Amino acid sequence: MNVAGQLPKDIRGEAYTGAATCIKCHKDLSQSYAHSPHGSTSKPVADAQLLKVFAADSNSFLFDAHQKVVIEKRDSGIFQVAYQDGKALRAQKFDIQFGSGEKAYTYAYWQGKKLYELPLSYFAAIQNWAISPGFPRDRFYYDRGITSRCLECHGSYVEKKLSQKSAFVIDEEMEKGSLIYGIDCERCHGPGKQHVIFHTENPEEKTAKFIAIYKKLSRKQKMDACSVCHSGNTLVTQKSVFGFKPGDNLDEYYQQDFVGFGGGNPDVHGNQASMLRGSNCYRKSETMTCQSCHNTHESIKGNLTIYSQRCISCHQTTRHSKATLAKGSLSTNCIDCHMPKEPSKLITFQQAGKNDLSAYLLRSHHIAIYPVNK
Ligand code: HEC
Ligand code: HEC
Ligand code: HEC
Ligand code: HEC
Ligand code: HEC
Ligand code: HEC
Ligand code: HEC
């Protein structure tokens, strides 16, 4: 039997085969993965999907008495339409959704081979639309480009073409048809075609072959496998991280950022790796990695009791003052005291009719004793 010949082709190259193949043997994992935040962090916008957040009474955003953006369903799709004094000036279709909706959805539209961000994003905290982070507050804006860099963290692949327009301007074009949405199996596990061929030809073999074994990686390698996407958006890439495989050295992909590691001022958004590296838990233990608390194949979101047990696995005894102990729930919620939610310095958003920007809260991965506890 020619196994290799029967496997689907994958745009990433000969060594890859695509998630549909992995699912055949790893059914239980695959089902949870399809709905996981990683798996659904980017997708093409299909109408029904969007309708969840598209309620008739909240489908427009008023900038002022004259300008608004309205979310409109038309025959050819759903659009964000900008109006000035009742006149439609610009309409762009929802093409791609970024985010699983845990905290937010941001949307993009294609213009030729380029992607642009739509002016309104949806925020779970307010269950409503607001101006996309970093956009002007007083007028609608449709021209913020979205590069392949967003997809390097929110997708699995896109083919791009760079051309030097002038001494300082590099132009990027992306091939729509090559885009692999979501973070798929091979994005985290590396190319798996040889693994599939081997296990199809040797069904009696129960030990995994030709795939990286996470448990056998060094601590740095384990951290690198998550830091590809969880160490902030300011690092400069030397080569595309789409090709990163578990076991690779991340320093060969990102230029060294000596300030960001532990020192500097990392943000709670997108930079869990640097936040964690700055904590005593990480510095003084020899084993802590992201996997000490997270298994990307289980869903325990919001279950702070289970997370607290992971703290207790290293902290069987703790010295808390009487005042702290009096606050109760000590054994079931270490998290709110030692990893409080903090506003991002990078992401804020503008709600309609409000003067101040609204905060975007995330769990701090700087595990420490916080003054608010006292
Ligand atoms: C023909 C069946 C088959 C297919 C298809 C398959 N696997 Fe596996 N895989 C196995 C077997 C058998 C094992 C070993 C037993 C186990 O761990 O479940 C394994 C184990 C693994 C492991 C665990 C490695 C470890 O840490 O021990 C990973 C990761 C993995 N596969 C990823 C993939 C990915 C990614 C794909 C798709 C590219 C894939 N598998 C497709 C059969 C398959
Ligand atoms: C290819 C980029 C990428 C890699 C690699 C990656 N992540 Fe993520 N991760 C993301 C993005 C993007 C999100 C936001 C998903 C969303 O809600 O849209 C996320 C969300 C999460 C979340 C919050 C949602 C949840 O599942 O509870 C956790 C926890 C997480 N990642 C842990 C990890 C760990 C641990 C690793 C390493 C094993 C890892 N990630 C590897 C990009 C990545
Ligand atoms: C270096 C990796 C990286 C890059 C680049 C990046 N993101 Fe993210 N993004 C993340 C991670 C990690 C999260 C989830 C955890 C967090 O906010 O810290 C996230 C969260 C989000 C969310 C909220 C998801 C949810 O379900 O709550 C949206 C929306 C989003 N990003 C859109 C974008 C867009 C649009 C771009 C490009 C302009 C972009 N991101 C670039 C890593 C990245
Ligand atoms: C966000 C990254 C990420 C994605 C996406 C991902 N995995 Fe994993 N997977 C991991 C990590 C990390 C481990 C190791 C868990 C550990 O040792 O704590 C793992 C473990 C496994 C294992 C070993 C068994 C287990 O439960 O520990 C298998 C098999 C596996 N993954 C298959 C898959 C398949 C199939 C897909 C796609 C449907 C997939 N993975 C998607 C990160 C990922
Ligand atoms: C892998 C083991 C490990 C895990 C898991 C772990 N810690 Fe720690 N933690 C340590 C070590 C080691 C220290 C340093 C102890 C010392 O200095 O004597 C520490 C220190 C601390 C400190 C003191 C911080 C400071 O700045 O002085 C706090 C508070 C703490 N941990 C809370 C937590 C909480 C809450 C969790 C779960 C969210 C957790 N830890 C998970 C190993 C761990
Ligand atoms: C000591 C335990 C611990 C370690 C280690 C840890 N996390 Fe977390 N993480 C948590 C807890 C607790 C939450 C909050 C979960 C919840 O609210 O359901 C969380 C939430 C997250 C989220 C969602 C952000 C949010 O605000 O909702 C992301 C993304 C994430 N972790 C990524 C990582 C990455 C990447 C690493 C490694 C660099 C890591 N974590 C290491 C305990 C940990
Ligand atoms: C009500 C808030 C609160 C809760 C809940 C809480 N802590 Fe603490 N923790 C503190 C404060 C405040 C301190 C500093 C000492 C003090 O004033 O009690 C501290 C100190 C610590 C220390 C450093 C002292 C030592 O024992 O070495 C560790 C470690 C720690 N906590 C771990 C944990 C773990 C693990 C949990 C969950 C089982 C937890 N804490 C639950 C507030 C809290």
Short mmCIF file of N, CA, C and O and ligand atoms in Angstrom, two decimals, residues 280-282 284-285 287-288 292-293 307-308 310-315 319 334-335 338-339 367-369, ligand 5:
data_model
loop_
_atom_site.label_atom_id
_atom_site.label_comp_id
_atom_site.label_asym_id
_atom_site.label_seq_id
_atom_site.Cartn_x
_atom_site.Cartn_y
_atom_site.Cartn_z
N ASN A 280 9.44 34.87 40.93
CA ASN A 280 10.31 34.00 41.73
C ASN A 280 9.99 32.53 41.54
O ASN A 280 10.87 31.68 41.63
N CYS A 281 8.71 32.20 41.31
CA CYS A 281 8.36 30.80 41.07
C CYS A 281 9.21 30.25 39.93
O CYS A 281 9.72 29.14 40.00
N TYR A 282 9.32 31.03 38.87
CA TYR A 282 10.05 30.57 37.69
C TYR A 282 11.55 30.59 37.95
O TYR A 282 12.26 29.63 37.63
N LYS A 284 13.24 30.52 40.79
CA LYS A 284 13.81 29.70 41.86
C LYS A 284 13.42 28.23 41.76
O LYS A 284 13.85 27.43 42.59
N SER A 285 12.59 27.88 40.80
CA SER A 285 12.34 26.45 40.62
C SER A 285 13.12 26.06 39.36
O SER A 285 13.44 26.91 38.53
N THR A 287 12.04 23.61 37.31
CA THR A 287 11.21 22.87 36.38
C THR A 287 10.04 23.66 35.81
O THR A 287 9.41 23.21 34.86
N MET A 288 9.71 24.81 36.40
CA MET A 288 8.48 25.46 35.94
C MET A 288 8.52 25.82 34.45
O MET A 288 9.48 26.40 33.96
N SER A 292 3.45 23.49 33.55
CA SER A 292 3.22 23.24 34.98
C SER A 292 1.76 23.54 35.31
O SER A 292 1.20 22.98 36.25
N CYS A 293 1.15 24.45 34.58
CA CYS A 293 -0.24 24.83 34.86
C CYS A 293 -1.19 24.59 33.69
O CYS A 293 -2.38 24.43 33.90
N TYR A 307 -6.51 25.09 38.99
CA TYR A 307 -5.26 25.83 38.85
C TYR A 307 -4.55 25.94 40.21
O TYR A 307 -3.33 25.82 40.30
N SER A 308 -5.32 26.16 41.27
CA SER A 308 -4.71 26.32 42.60
C SER A 308 -4.02 25.03 43.05
O SER A 308 -2.99 25.07 43.72
N ARG A 310 -2.42 23.17 41.18
CA ARG A 310 -1.11 23.15 40.51
C ARG A 310 -0.11 24.02 41.29
O ARG A 310 1.08 23.73 41.30
N CYS A 311 -0.59 25.06 41.94
CA CYS A 311 0.30 25.86 42.80
C CYS A 311 0.71 25.01 43.99
O CYS A 311 1.88 24.95 44.38
N ILE A 312 -0.30 24.33 44.56
CA ILE A 312 -0.07 23.55 45.78
C ILE A 312 0.90 22.39 45.51
O ILE A 312 1.63 21.97 46.40
N SER A 313 0.94 21.90 44.26
CA SER A 313 1.87 20.82 43.96
C SER A 313 3.31 21.24 44.26
O SER A 313 4.16 20.40 44.55
N CYS A 314 3.63 22.51 44.20
CA CYS A 314 4.96 22.99 44.60
C CYS A 314 4.94 23.64 45.98
O CYS A 314 5.96 23.71 46.65
N HIS A 315 3.80 24.17 46.40
CA HIS A 315 3.70 24.92 47.67
C HIS A 315 2.79 24.17 48.65
O HIS A 315 1.67 24.60 48.90
N ARG A 319 3.27 30.29 54.23
CA ARG A 319 3.22 31.12 55.43
C ARG A 319 2.37 32.35 55.15
O ARG A 319 2.80 33.30 54.52
N CYS A 334 -5.77 30.54 44.91
CA CYS A 334 -4.51 31.26 45.06
C CYS A 334 -4.43 32.35 43.99
O CYS A 334 -3.67 33.31 44.10
N ILE A 335 -5.21 32.15 42.93
CA ILE A 335 -4.99 32.90 41.69
C ILE A 335 -5.33 34.38 41.81
O ILE A 335 -4.53 35.24 41.45
N HIS A 338 -2.56 36.13 43.81
CA HIS A 338 -1.16 36.09 43.35
C HIS A 338 -1.00 36.27 41.84
O HIS A 338 0.12 36.47 41.37
N MET A 339 -2.08 36.12 41.09
CA MET A 339 -2.04 36.39 39.64
C MET A 339 -3.27 37.25 39.30
O MET A 339 -4.14 36.83 38.53
N ILE A 367 3.80 36.09 38.91
CA ILE A 367 3.28 35.52 40.16
C ILE A 367 4.04 36.17 41.31
O ILE A 367 5.27 36.11 41.34
N ALA A 368 3.33 36.81 42.23
CA ALA A 368 4.02 37.56 43.30
C ALA A 368 3.05 37.89 44.42
O ALA A 368 1.87 37.54 44.36
N ILE A 369 3.58 38.57 45.44
CA ILE A 369 2.74 39.08 46.52
C ILE A 369 2.35 40.50 46.12
O ILE A 369 3.21 41.35 45.91
C1 HEC B 5 7.15 24.38 39.70
C2 HEC B 5 6.94 24.74 41.09
C3 HEC B 5 6.06 25.94 41.38
C4 HEC B 5 4.76 26.15 41.00
C5 HEC B 5 3.88 25.27 40.11
C6 HEC B 5 4.34 27.37 41.64
N1 HEC B 5 5.36 27.92 42.35
FE1 HEC B 5 5.29 29.60 43.49
N2 HEC B 5 7.27 29.45 43.87
C7 HEC B 5 8.06 28.36 43.55
C8 HEC B 5 9.40 28.58 44.08
C9 HEC B 5 10.56 27.61 43.98
C10 HEC B 5 9.37 29.84 44.74
C11 HEC B 5 10.51 30.53 45.46
C12 HEC B 5 10.44 30.12 46.92
C13 HEC B 5 11.51 30.77 47.75
O1 HEC B 5 11.99 31.84 47.40
O2 HEC B 5 11.83 30.17 48.78
C14 HEC B 5 8.02 30.35 44.61
C15 HEC B 5 7.59 31.56 45.14
C16 HEC B 5 6.25 31.95 45.22
C17 HEC B 5 5.75 33.14 45.89
C18 HEC B 5 6.59 34.18 46.58
C19 HEC B 5 6.82 35.24 45.54
C20 HEC B 5 7.80 36.30 45.89
O3 HEC B 5 7.97 37.17 44.99
O4 HEC B 5 8.41 36.27 46.95
C21 HEC B 5 4.40 33.17 45.72
C22 HEC B 5 3.43 34.23 46.23
C23 HEC B 5 4.05 31.99 44.95
N3 HEC B 5 5.18 31.28 44.67
C24 HEC B 5 2.76 31.65 44.59
C25 HEC B 5 2.44 30.67 43.66
C26 HEC B 5 1.14 30.49 43.10
C27 HEC B 5 -0.09 31.30 43.48
C28 HEC B 5 1.21 29.46 42.21
C29 HEC B 5 0.12 28.94 41.30
C30 HEC B 5 -0.50 29.95 40.43
C31 HEC B 5 2.59 28.98 42.24
N4 HEC B 5 3.30 29.74 43.12
C32 HEC B 5 3.07 27.90 41.49
C33 HEC B 5 7.67 27.26 42.82
C34 HEC B 5 6.44 27.07 42.22
#
